[in-house]
PDB file of N, CA and C in Angstrom:
ATOM      1  N   UNK A   1     215.564 159.662 157.225  1.00  0.00           N
ATOM      2  CA  UNK A   1     214.927 158.429 156.503  1.00  0.00           C
ATOM      3  C   UNK A   1     214.823 159.564 155.228  1.00  0.00           C
ATOM      4  N   UNK A   2     215.323 158.980 154.050  1.00  0.00           N
ATOM      5  CA  UNK A   2     214.741 158.871 152.910  1.00  0.00           C
ATOM      6  C   UNK A   2     213.366 160.232 152.525  1.00  0.00           C
ATOM      7  N   UNK A   3     212.745 161.398 151.911  1.00  0.00           N
ATOM      8  CA  UNK A   3     211.729 161.385 151.104  1.00  0.00           C
ATOM      9  C   UNK A   3     211.210 160.813 150.181  1.00  0.00           C
ATOM     10  N   UNK A   4     211.859 160.479 149.690  1.00  0.00           N
ATOM     11  CA  UNK A   4     211.212 159.010 148.965  1.00  0.00           C
ATOM     12  C   UNK A   4     210.998 158.325 148.977  1.00  0.00           C
ATOM     13  N   UNK A   5     210.740 158.281 150.364  1.00  0.00           N
ATOM     14  CA  UNK A   5     210.646 156.432 150.491  1.00  0.00           C
ATOM     15  C   UNK A   5     209.416 156.564 151.864  1.00  0.00           C
ATOM     16  N   UNK A   6     209.171 157.560 152.055  1.00  0.00           N
ATOM     17  CA  UNK A   6     207.601 157.886 153.119  1.00  0.00           C
ATOM     18  C   UNK A   6     206.561 157.899 152.412  1.00  0.00           C
ATOM     19  N   UNK A   7     205.834 156.516 152.553  1.00  0.00           N
ATOM     20  CA  UNK A   7     204.799 156.740 152.036  1.00  0.00           C
ATOM     21  C   UNK A   7     203.791 158.104 152.426  1.00  0.00           C
ATOM     22  N   UNK A   8     203.694 158.481 151.305  1.00  0.00           N
ATOM     23  CA  UNK A   8     202.684 160.411 151.296  1.00  0.00           C
ATOM     24  C   UNK A   8     201.680 159.519 151.055  1.00  0.00           C
ATOM     25  N   UNK A   9     200.880 158.332 151.538  1.00  0.00           N
ATOM     26  CA  UNK A   9     199.370 158.163 151.297  1.00  0.00           C
ATOM     27  C   UNK A   9     198.455 158.110 149.800  1.00  0.00           C
ATOM     28  N   UNK A  10     199.515 158.884 148.724  1.00  0.00           N
ATOM     29  CA  UNK A  10     199.346 158.489 147.188  1.00  0.00           C
ATOM     30  C   UNK A  10     199.024 156.693 147.002  1.00  0.00           C
ATOM     31  N   UNK A  11     198.723 156.207 146.402  1.00  0.00           N
ATOM     32  CA  UNK A  11     198.180 155.193 144.707  1.00  0.00           C
ATOM     33  C   UNK A  11     199.471 154.916 144.644  1.00  0.00           C
ATOM     34  N   UNK A  12     200.134 156.340 143.780  1.00  0.00           N
ATOM     35  CA  UNK A  12     201.373 155.725 143.160  1.00  0.00           C
ATOM     36  C   UNK A  12     201.759 155.368 143.947  1.00  0.00           C
ATOM     37  N   UNK A  13     202.727 156.228 145.430  1.00  0.00           N
ATOM     38  CA  UNK A  13     203.333 155.465 146.174  1.00  0.00           C
ATOM     39  C   UNK A  13     203.810 153.890 145.889  1.00  0.00           C
ATOM     40  N   UNK A  14     202.223 153.289 146.181  1.00  0.00           N
ATOM     41  CA  UNK A  14     202.248 151.769 146.131  1.00  0.00           C
ATOM     42  C   UNK A  14     203.438 151.036 145.049  1.00  0.00           C
ATOM     43  N   UNK A  15     202.668 151.580 143.611  1.00  0.00           N
ATOM     44  CA  UNK A  15     203.611 151.726 142.900  1.00  0.00           C
ATOM     45  C   UNK A  15     202.704 149.899 142.261  1.00  0.00           C
ATOM     46  N   UNK A  16     201.744 149.860 141.939  1.00  0.00           N
ATOM     47  CA  UNK A  16     200.268 148.480 141.673  1.00  0.00           C
ATOM     48  C   UNK A  16     200.897 148.178 140.616  1.00  0.00           C
ATOM     49  N   UNK A  17     201.685 147.250 140.313  1.00  0.00           N
ATOM     50  CA  UNK A  17     201.945 146.655 138.369  1.00  0.00           C
ATOM     51  C   UNK A  17     199.805 146.154 138.404  1.00  0.00           C
ATOM     52  N   UNK A  18     199.567 146.761 137.276  1.00  0.00           N
ATOM     53  CA  UNK A  18     198.089 146.610 136.076  1.00  0.00           C
ATOM     54  C   UNK A  18     198.381 145.070 136.332  1.00  0.00           C
ATOM     55  N   UNK A  19     197.182 144.336 136.902  1.00  0.00           N
ATOM     56  CA  UNK A  19     196.441 142.680 135.596  1.00  0.00           C
ATOM     57  C   UNK A  19     196.679 142.797 134.371  1.00  0.00           C
ATOM     58  N   UNK A  20     197.132 141.627 134.111  1.00  0.00           N
ATOM     59  CA  UNK A  20     198.259 141.682 133.106  1.00  0.00           C
ATOM     60  C   UNK A  20     196.854 141.382 132.252  1.00  0.00           C
ATOM     61  N   UNK A  21     195.703 140.830 132.407  1.00  0.00           N
ATOM     62  CA  UNK A  21     195.153 140.514 131.091  1.00  0.00           C
ATOM     63  C   UNK A  21     193.850 141.544 131.060  1.00  0.00           C
ATOM     64  N   UNK A  22     194.205 143.129 131.830  1.00  0.00           N
ATOM     65  CA  UNK A  22     193.345 144.166 131.846  1.00  0.00           C
ATOM     66  C   UNK A  22     194.013 145.488 131.497  1.00  0.00           C
ATOM     67  N   UNK A  23     195.504 145.158 131.709  1.00  0.00           N
ATOM     68  CA  UNK A  23     195.922 146.328 131.457  1.00  0.00           C
ATOM     69  C   UNK A  23     195.908 146.986 130.278  1.00  0.00           C
ATOM     70  N   UNK A  24     195.817 148.644 130.639  1.00  0.00           N
ATOM     71  CA  UNK A  24     195.818 149.620 129.762  1.00  0.00           C
ATOM     72  C   UNK A  24     196.610 151.101 129.673  1.00  0.00           C
ATOM     73  N   UNK A  25     197.262 151.502 128.923  1.00  0.00           N
ATOM     74  CA  UNK A  25     197.978 153.160 129.085  1.00  0.00           C
ATOM     75  C   UNK A  25     197.337 154.086 128.874  1.00  0.00           C
ATOM     76  N   UNK A  26     197.214 154.831 130.497  1.00  0.00           N
ATOM     77  CA  UNK A  26     196.567 156.360 129.828  1.00  0.00           C
ATOM     78  C   UNK A  26     197.198 157.026 129.710  1.00  0.00           C
ATOM     79  N   UNK A  27     197.963 157.348 128.522  1.00  0.00           N
ATOM     80  CA  UNK A  27     198.552 158.154 128.759  1.00  0.00           C
ATOM     81  C   UNK A  27     198.679 158.692 127.160  1.00  0.00           C
ATOM     82  N   UNK A  28     199.088 160.010 126.194  1.00  0.00           N
ATOM     83  CA  UNK A  28     198.688 160.159 125.128  1.00  0.00           C
ATOM     84  C   UNK A  28     199.376 159.525 124.278  1.00  0.00           C
ATOM     85  N   UNK A  29     198.971 159.147 122.747  1.00  0.00           N
ATOM     86  CA  UNK A  29     199.969 158.330 121.556  1.00  0.00           C
ATOM     87  C   UNK A  29     200.205 159.148 120.585  1.00  0.00           C
ATOM     88  N   UNK A  30     201.695 158.903 120.204  1.00  0.00           N
ATOM     89  CA  UNK A  30     201.987 158.744 119.875  1.00  0.00           C
ATOM     90  C   UNK A  30     202.417 158.402 118.731  1.00  0.00           C
ATOM     91  N   UNK A  31     202.633 158.281 117.243  1.00  0.00           N
ATOM     92  CA  UNK A  31     202.923 158.019 116.022  1.00  0.00           C
ATOM     93  C   UNK A  31     204.410 157.049 116.101  1.00  0.00           C
ATOM     94  N   UNK A  32     204.614 155.702 115.185  1.00  0.00           N
ATOM     95  CA  UNK A  32     206.062 155.595 114.836  1.00  0.00           C
ATOM     96  C   UNK A  32     207.087 156.624 113.863  1.00  0.00           C
ATOM     97  N   UNK A  33     205.931 157.361 113.308  1.00  0.00           N
ATOM     98  CA  UNK A  33     206.421 157.902 112.262  1.00  0.00           C
ATOM     99  C   UNK A  33     207.135 159.147 113.323  1.00  0.00           C
ATOM    100  N   UNK A  34     207.243 159.894 114.162  1.00  0.00           N
ATOM    101  CA  UNK A  34     207.202 160.818 115.240  1.00  0.00           C
ATOM    102  C   UNK A  34     208.319 160.383 115.678  1.00  0.00           C
ATOM    103  N   UNK A  35     208.571 159.564 116.035  1.00  0.00           N
ATOM    104  CA  UNK A  35     209.599 158.741 117.383  1.00  0.00           C
ATOM    105  C   UNK A  35     210.900 158.284 116.113  1.00  0.00           C
ATOM    106  N   UNK A  36     211.033 158.329 114.662  1.00  0.00           N
ATOM    107  CA  UNK A  36     212.244 158.328 114.144  1.00  0.00           C
ATOM    108  C   UNK A  36     213.533 159.065 114.715  1.00  0.00           C
ATOM    109  N   UNK A  37     214.315 157.874 114.628  1.00  0.00           N
ATOM    110  CA  UNK A  37     215.817 158.900 115.337  1.00  0.00           C
ATOM    111  C   UNK A  37     215.696 158.987 117.059  1.00  0.00           C
ATOM    112  N   UNK A  38     214.511 158.347 117.298  1.00  0.00           N
ATOM    113  CA  UNK A  38     214.407 159.039 118.806  1.00  0.00           C
ATOM    114  C   UNK A  38     215.237 157.380 119.334  1.00  0.00           C
ATOM    115  N   UNK A  39     215.451 158.547 120.641  1.00  0.00           N
ATOM    116  CA  UNK A  39     215.879 157.546 121.654  1.00  0.00           C
ATOM    117  C   UNK A  39     214.863 157.585 122.933  1.00  0.00           C
ATOM    118  N   UNK A  40     215.124 156.696 123.543  1.00  0.00           N
ATOM    119  CA  UNK A  40     213.577 156.030 124.173  1.00  0.00           C
ATOM    120  C   UNK A  40     213.542 155.222 125.206  1.00  0.00           C
ATOM    121  N   UNK A  41     213.142 155.322 126.167  1.00  0.00           N
ATOM    122  CA  UNK A  41     212.380 154.214 127.202  1.00  0.00           C
ATOM    123  C   UNK A  41     211.567 152.737 126.733  1.00  0.00           C
ATOM    124  N   UNK A  42     212.073 151.893 126.416  1.00  0.00           N
ATOM    125  CA  UNK A  42     210.864 151.262 126.052  1.00  0.00           C
ATOM    126  C   UNK A  42     210.287 150.646 127.566  1.00  0.00           C
ATOM    127  N   UNK A  43     209.283 150.557 127.984  1.00  0.00           N
ATOM    128  CA  UNK A  43     208.980 150.657 129.943  1.00  0.00           C
ATOM    129  C   UNK A  43     207.558 148.728 129.633  1.00  0.00           C
ATOM    130  N   UNK A  44     206.568 148.906 128.101  1.00  0.00           N
ATOM    131  CA  UNK A  44     205.700 148.019 128.473  1.00  0.00           C
ATOM    132  C   UNK A  44     204.807 147.739 127.147  1.00  0.00           C
ATOM    133  N   UNK A  45     204.404 146.393 127.083  1.00  0.00           N
ATOM    134  CA  UNK A  45     203.570 147.177 126.240  1.00  0.00           C
ATOM    135  C   UNK A  45     202.208 145.574 126.511  1.00  0.00           C
ATOM    136  N   UNK A  46     201.398 145.692 125.231  1.00  0.00           N
ATOM    137  CA  UNK A  46     200.533 144.790 125.004  1.00  0.00           C
ATOM    138  C   UNK A  46     200.356 144.312 124.457  1.00  0.00           C
ATOM    139  N   UNK A  47     200.215 142.893 123.674  1.00  0.00           N
ATOM    140  CA  UNK A  47     199.878 142.529 122.645  1.00  0.00           C
ATOM    141  C   UNK A  47     198.884 142.185 122.262  1.00  0.00           C
ATOM    142  N   UNK A  48     198.655 141.939 120.655  1.00  0.00           N
ATOM    143  CA  UNK A  48     197.736 141.627 120.723  1.00  0.00           C
ATOM    144  C   UNK A  48     195.960 142.103 120.089  1.00  0.00           C
ATOM    145  N   UNK A  49     196.746 143.541 120.076  1.00  0.00           N
ATOM    146  CA  UNK A  49     195.905 144.412 120.124  1.00  0.00           C
ATOM    147  C   UNK A  49     194.988 144.965 118.628  1.00  0.00           C
ATOM    148  N   UNK A  50     193.304 145.209 118.880  1.00  0.00           N
ATOM    149  CA  UNK A  50     193.296 144.844 117.617  1.00  0.00           C
ATOM    150  C   UNK A  50     192.363 146.338 116.782  1.00  0.00           C
ATOM    151  N   UNK A  51     193.304 146.942 115.673  1.00  0.00           N
ATOM    152  CA  UNK A  51     193.109 148.386 115.515  1.00  0.00           C
ATOM    153  C   UNK A  51     192.668 148.486 114.361  1.00  0.00           C
ATOM    154  N   UNK A  52     192.215 149.190 113.963  1.00  0.00           N
ATOM    155  CA  UNK A  52     191.020 149.053 112.171  1.00  0.00           C
ATOM    156  C   UNK A  52     192.058 149.537 111.025  1.00  0.00           C
ATOM    157  N   UNK A  53     193.115 148.812 111.197  1.00  0.00           N
ATOM    158  CA  UNK A  53     194.013 148.864 110.608  1.00  0.00           C
ATOM    159  C   UNK A  53     194.116 147.162 110.663  1.00  0.00           C
ATOM    160  N   UNK A  54     193.693 146.304 111.315  1.00  0.00           N
ATOM    161  CA  UNK A  54     194.439 145.276 111.990  1.00  0.00           C
ATOM    162  C   UNK A  54     194.209 144.825 112.782  1.00  0.00           C
ATOM    163  N   UNK A  55     194.682 143.289 112.858  1.00  0.00           N
ATOM    164  CA  UNK A  55     194.658 142.832 114.342  1.00  0.00           C
ATOM    165  C   UNK A  55     196.247 142.520 114.615  1.00  0.00           C
ATOM    166  N   UNK A  56     196.416 142.109 116.238  1.00  0.00           N
ATOM    167  CA  UNK A  56     197.302 141.388 116.847  1.00  0.00           C
ATOM    168  C   UNK A  56     198.582 142.961 115.823  1.00  0.00           C
ATOM    169  N   UNK A  57     198.152 143.496 116.836  1.00  0.00           N
ATOM    170  CA  UNK A  57     199.259 145.277 116.903  1.00  0.00           C
ATOM    171  C   UNK A  57     199.422 144.738 118.094  1.00  0.00           C
ATOM    172  N   UNK A  58     200.601 145.291 118.892  1.00  0.00           N
ATOM    173  CA  UNK A  58     201.343 145.658 119.402  1.00  0.00           C
ATOM    174  C   UNK A  58     201.118 147.213 120.704  1.00  0.00           C
ATOM    175  N   UNK A  59     200.929 147.698 121.334  1.00  0.00           N
ATOM    176  CA  UNK A  59     200.744 149.234 122.282  1.00  0.00           C
ATOM    177  C   UNK A  59     201.643 148.746 122.792  1.00  0.00           C
ATOM    178  N   UNK A  60     202.214 150.016 123.367  1.00  0.00           N
ATOM    179  CA  UNK A  60     203.625 150.163 123.427  1.00  0.00           C
ATOM    180  C   UNK A  60     203.849 150.994 124.162  1.00  0.00           C
ATOM    181  N   UNK A  61     204.835 151.274 124.934  1.00  0.00           N
ATOM    182  CA  UNK A  61     204.476 152.281 126.507  1.00  0.00           C
ATOM    183  C   UNK A  61     205.853 152.386 127.112  1.00  0.00           C
ATOM    184  N   UNK A  62     206.182 153.927 126.678  1.00  0.00           N
ATOM    185  CA  UNK A  62     208.094 154.129 126.018  1.00  0.00           C
ATOM    186  C   UNK A  62     207.434 156.072 127.455  1.00  0.00           C
ATOM    187  N   UNK A  63     208.965 155.728 127.482  1.00  0.00           N
ATOM    188  CA  UNK A  63     209.106 157.168 128.680  1.00  0.00           C
ATOM    189  C   UNK A  63     210.189 157.942 127.694  1.00  0.00           C
ATOM    190  N   UNK A  64     210.842 159.479 127.815  1.00  0.00           N
ATOM    191  CA  UNK A  64     211.668 159.657 127.123  1.00  0.00           C
ATOM    192  C   UNK A  64     212.442 159.530 127.519  1.00  0.00           C
ATOM    193  N   UNK A  65     212.286 159.693 129.459  1.00  0.00           N
ATOM    194  CA  UNK A  65     213.400 160.059 130.114  1.00  0.00           C
ATOM    195  C   UNK A  65     213.108 158.458 131.426  1.00  0.00           C
ATOM    196  N   UNK A  66     213.763 157.814 131.750  1.00  0.00           N
ATOM    197  CA  UNK A  66     213.514 156.893 132.481  1.00  0.00           C
ATOM    198  C   UNK A  66     213.267 156.852 133.500  1.00  0.00           C
ATOM    199  N   UNK A  67     213.034 158.047 134.123  1.00  0.00           N
ATOM    200  CA  UNK A  67     212.584 158.105 136.201  1.00  0.00           C
ATOM    201  C   UNK A  67     210.955 159.311 135.170  1.00  0.00           C
ATOM    202  N   UNK A  68     211.056 159.737 133.446  1.00  0.00           N
ATOM    203  CA  UNK A  68     209.554 159.715 133.736  1.00  0.00           C
ATOM    204  C   UNK A  68     208.403 159.603 134.492  1.00  0.00           C
ATOM    205  N   UNK A  69     207.347 160.329 135.187  1.00  0.00           N
ATOM    206  CA  UNK A  69     206.267 160.049 135.256  1.00  0.00           C
ATOM    207  C   UNK A  69     205.526 159.378 134.353  1.00  0.00           C
ATOM    208  N   UNK A  70     204.251 158.702 134.817  1.00  0.00           N
ATOM    209  CA  UNK A  70     202.880 157.784 133.600  1.00  0.00           C
ATOM    210  C   UNK A  70     202.614 159.410 132.823  1.00  0.00           C
ATOM    211  N   UNK A  71     202.086 160.594 134.080  1.00  0.00           N
ATOM    212  CA  UNK A  71     201.020 161.404 133.048  1.00  0.00           C
ATOM    213  C   UNK A  71     202.568 162.046 132.145  1.00  0.00           C
ATOM    214  N   UNK A  72     203.658 161.414 131.592  1.00  0.00           N
ATOM    215  CA  UNK A  72     204.848 162.344 130.334  1.00  0.00           C
ATOM    216  C   UNK A  72     204.748 161.119 129.687  1.00  0.00           C
ATOM    217  N   UNK A  73     204.415 160.030 129.636  1.00  0.00           N
ATOM    218  CA  UNK A  73     204.698 158.363 129.207  1.00  0.00           C
ATOM    219  C   UNK A  73     204.051 158.923 127.985  1.00  0.00           C
ATOM    220  N   UNK A  74     204.168 157.871 126.705  1.00  0.00           N
ATOM    221  CA  UNK A  74     203.568 158.005 125.713  1.00  0.00           C
ATOM    222  C   UNK A  74     203.741 156.705 124.576  1.00  0.00           C
ATOM    223  N   UNK A  75     203.009 156.391 124.434  1.00  0.00           N
ATOM    224  CA  UNK A  75     202.802 155.588 123.692  1.00  0.00           C
ATOM    225  C   UNK A  75     201.852 154.801 122.021  1.00  0.00           C
ATOM    226  N   UNK A  76     202.864 153.815 122.099  1.00  0.00           N
ATOM    227  CA  UNK A  76     201.865 153.645 120.065  1.00  0.00           C
ATOM    228  C   UNK A  76     201.928 152.220 120.247  1.00  0.00           C
ATOM    229  N   UNK A  77     201.195 151.820 118.671  1.00  0.00           N
ATOM    230  CA  UNK A  77     200.856 151.214 117.721  1.00  0.00           C
ATOM    231  C   UNK A  77     201.940 150.392 116.465  1.00  0.00           C
ATOM    232  N   UNK A  78     202.559 149.032 117.732  1.00  0.00           N
ATOM    233  CA  UNK A  78     203.190 148.772 115.910  1.00  0.00           C
ATOM    234  C   UNK A  78     202.940 147.613 115.219  1.00  0.00           C
ATOM    235  N   UNK A  79     202.631 147.232 114.673  1.00  0.00           N
ATOM    236  CA  UNK A  79     202.545 145.556 113.545  1.00  0.00           C
ATOM    237  C   UNK A  79     204.019 145.701 113.102  1.00  0.00           C
ATOM    238  N   UNK A  80     205.436 146.026 113.578  1.00  0.00           N
ATOM    239  CA  UNK A  80     206.940 145.871 113.014  1.00  0.00           C
ATOM    240  C   UNK A  80     206.770 144.112 113.226  1.00  0.00           C
ATOM    241  N   UNK A  81     207.556 143.158 112.932  1.00  0.00           N
ATOM    242  CA  UNK A  81     207.609 141.657 113.145  1.00  0.00           C
ATOM    243  C   UNK A  81     208.752 142.341 114.686  1.00  0.00           C
ATOM    244  N   UNK A  82     209.645 142.873 113.741  1.00  0.00           N
ATOM    245  CA  UNK A  82     210.873 143.078 114.316  1.00  0.00           C
ATOM    246  C   UNK A  82     210.924 144.066 115.922  1.00  0.00           C
ATOM    247  N   UNK A  83     210.247 144.698 115.864  1.00  0.00           N
ATOM    248  CA  UNK A  83     210.008 145.596 117.342  1.00  0.00           C
ATOM    249  C   UNK A  83     208.522 144.708 117.751  1.00  0.00           C
ATOM    250  N   UNK A  84     208.145 143.775 117.500  1.00  0.00           N
ATOM    251  CA  UNK A  84     207.364 142.709 119.009  1.00  0.00           C
ATOM    252  C   UNK A  84     208.243 141.551 118.794  1.00  0.00           C
ATOM    253  N   UNK A  85     209.477 140.770 118.215  1.00  0.00           N
ATOM    254  CA  UNK A  85     210.541 140.082 118.315  1.00  0.00           C
ATOM    255  C   UNK A  85     211.136 140.363 119.696  1.00  0.00           C
ATOM    256  N   UNK A  86     211.361 142.122 119.611  1.00  0.00           N
ATOM    257  CA  UNK A  86     212.100 142.336 120.518  1.00  0.00           C
ATOM    258  C   UNK A  86     211.660 142.989 122.311  1.00  0.00           C
ATOM    259  N   UNK A  87     210.654 143.060 121.938  1.00  0.00           N
ATOM    260  CA  UNK A  87     209.595 143.590 122.727  1.00  0.00           C
ATOM    261  C   UNK A  87     209.471 141.839 123.902  1.00  0.00           C
ATOM    262  N   UNK A  88     209.182 140.746 122.847  1.00  0.00           N
ATOM    263  CA  UNK A  88     208.943 139.905 123.711  1.00  0.00           C
ATOM    264  C   UNK A  88     209.681 139.369 124.422  1.00  0.00           C
ATOM    265  N   UNK A  89     211.767 139.144 123.683  1.00  0.00           N
ATOM    266  CA  UNK A  89     212.383 139.354 124.324  1.00  0.00           C
ATOM    267  C   UNK A  89     212.595 139.765 125.310  1.00  0.00           C
ATOM    268  N   UNK A  90     212.702 141.060 125.420  1.00  0.00           N
ATOM    269  CA  UNK A  90     212.643 141.667 126.839  1.00  0.00           C
ATOM    270  C   UNK A  90     211.659 141.354 128.253  1.00  0.00           C
ATOM    271  N   UNK A  91     210.840 141.331 127.722  1.00  0.00           N
ATOM    272  CA  UNK A  91     209.654 140.429 128.613  1.00  0.00           C
ATOM    273  C   UNK A  91     210.284 139.264 129.279  1.00  0.00           C
ATOM    274  N   UNK A  92     209.802 138.212 127.953  1.00  0.00           N
ATOM    275  CA  UNK A  92     211.213 137.406 128.221  1.00  0.00           C
ATOM    276  C   UNK A  92     211.928 137.165 129.474  1.00  0.00           C
ATOM    277  N   UNK A  93     213.294 137.990 129.605  1.00  0.00           N
ATOM    278  CA  UNK A  93     213.837 138.432 130.135  1.00  0.00           C
ATOM    279  C   UNK A  93     213.661 138.784 131.037  1.00  0.00           C
ATOM    280  N   UNK A  94     212.823 140.195 130.948  1.00  0.00           N
ATOM    281  CA  UNK A  94     212.344 140.422 132.685  1.00  0.00           C
ATOM    282  C   UNK A  94     213.515 141.684 132.772  1.00  0.00           C
ATOM    283  N   UNK A  95     213.810 142.546 131.769  1.00  0.00           N
ATOM    284  CA  UNK A  95     214.512 143.275 131.292  1.00  0.00           C
ATOM    285  C   UNK A  95     214.463 144.806 131.289  1.00  0.00           C
ATOM    286  N   UNK A  96     212.423 145.343 131.611  1.00  0.00           N
ATOM    287  CA  UNK A  96     211.791 146.153 130.890  1.00  0.00           C
ATOM    288  C   UNK A  96     212.203 147.389 132.620  1.00  0.00           C
ATOM    289  N   UNK A  97     213.046 148.812 132.353  1.00  0.00           N
ATOM    290  CA  UNK A  97     212.669 149.354 131.642  1.00  0.00           C
ATOM    291  C   UNK A  97     214.078 148.961 130.131  1.00  0.00           C
ATOM    292  N   UNK A  98     214.440 149.181 128.721  1.00  0.00           N
ATOM    293  CA  UNK A  98     215.295 149.868 127.740  1.00  0.00           C
ATOM    294  C   UNK A  98     215.117 150.476 127.736  1.00  0.00           C
ATOM    295  N   UNK A  99     216.551 151.259 126.738  1.00  0.00           N
ATOM    296  CA  UNK A  99     216.818 151.934 126.328  1.00  0.00           C
ATOM    297  C   UNK A  99     216.927 151.929 124.611  1.00  0.00           C
ATOM    298  N   UNK A 100     216.360 152.163 124.091  1.00  0.00           N
ATOM    299  CA  UNK A 100     216.403 151.821 122.580  1.00  0.00           C
ATOM    300  C   UNK A 100     216.627 153.631 121.697  1.00  0.00           C
ATOM    301  N   UNK A 101     216.521 153.103 119.966  1.00  0.00           N
ATOM    302  CA  UNK A 101     216.206 153.952 119.485  1.00  0.00           C
ATOM    303  C   UNK A 101     215.548 152.962 118.132  1.00  0.00           C
ATOM    304  N   UNK A 102     214.552 154.221 117.773  1.00  0.00           N
ATOM    305  CA  UNK A 102     213.687 154.072 116.581  1.00  0.00           C
ATOM    306  C   UNK A 102     214.347 154.370 114.972  1.00  0.00           C
ATOM    307  N   UNK A 103     214.162 153.701 114.589  1.00  0.00           N
ATOM    308  CA  UNK A 103     214.763 153.827 113.039  1.00  0.00           C
ATOM    309  C   UNK A 103     213.703 153.018 111.813  1.00  0.00           C
ATOM    310  N   UNK A 104     213.989 153.320 111.005  1.00  0.00           N
ATOM    311  CA  UNK A 104     213.081 153.431 109.788  1.00  0.00           C
ATOM    312  C   UNK A 104     213.473 152.896 108.404  1.00  0.00           C
ATOM    313  N   UNK A 105     213.362 152.503 107.330  1.00  0.00           N
ATOM    314  CA  UNK A 105     214.304 151.857 106.167  1.00  0.00           C
ATOM    315  C   UNK A 105     212.310 151.871 105.693  1.00  0.00           C
ATOM    316  N   UNK A 106     212.585 152.430 104.938  1.00  0.00           N
ATOM    317  CA  UNK A 106     211.017 152.160 103.603  1.00  0.00           C
ATOM    318  C   UNK A 106     210.225 152.292 104.847  1.00  0.00           C
ATOM    319  N   UNK A 107     209.160 151.578 104.916  1.00  0.00           N
ATOM    320  CA  UNK A 107     207.596 151.365 105.645  1.00  0.00           C
ATOM    321  C   UNK A 107     208.400 150.163 107.282  1.00  0.00           C
ATOM    322  N   UNK A 108     209.449 149.407 107.212  1.00  0.00           N
ATOM    323  CA  UNK A 108     210.101 148.940 107.731  1.00  0.00           C
ATOM    324  C   UNK A 108     210.452 149.957 108.442  1.00  0.00           C
ATOM    325  N   UNK A 109     209.808 149.703 110.225  1.00  0.00           N
ATOM    326  CA  UNK A 109     210.796 149.641 111.196  1.00  0.00           C
ATOM    327  C   UNK A 109     211.006 148.889 112.299  1.00  0.00           C
ATOM    328  N   UNK A 110     212.861 149.888 113.121  1.00  0.00           N
ATOM    329  CA  UNK A 110     212.926 148.585 114.398  1.00  0.00           C
ATOM    330  C   UNK A 110     213.275 149.440 115.010  1.00  0.00           C
ATOM    331  N   UNK A 111     214.140 148.780 116.125  1.00  0.00           N
ATOM    332  CA  UNK A 111     214.888 149.183 117.047  1.00  0.00           C
ATOM    333  C   UNK A 111     216.552 148.855 117.664  1.00  0.00           C
ATOM    334  N   UNK A 112     216.924 149.710 117.378  1.00  0.00           N
ATOM    335  CA  UNK A 112     218.226 149.810 117.727  1.00  0.00           C
ATOM    336  C   UNK A 112     218.818 150.283 119.517  1.00  0.00           C
TER     337      UNK A 112
END
């Protein structure tokens, strides 16, 4: 049997999804500015977060490599209507994770 499928007794092995209403991302934060022109995997997001910069921000969970552990994941806040729309569409289609590249034009951030 493949060792990757043997229950090692860890909580991580169970791969339990967080409760949607109580979700959080326990990883380091990065700014959108530092992600410009980088490719990464969009893994999840939390909508409607209030920050000191305003409400209705999205907190986005990313991984640089699809199989990275959660300890290596990063999160960033966005208020980009274009990024929020893309994330909503990915969720609606149940299509996470999804590879993307963050681009910027002036103060406008978007995904390709």
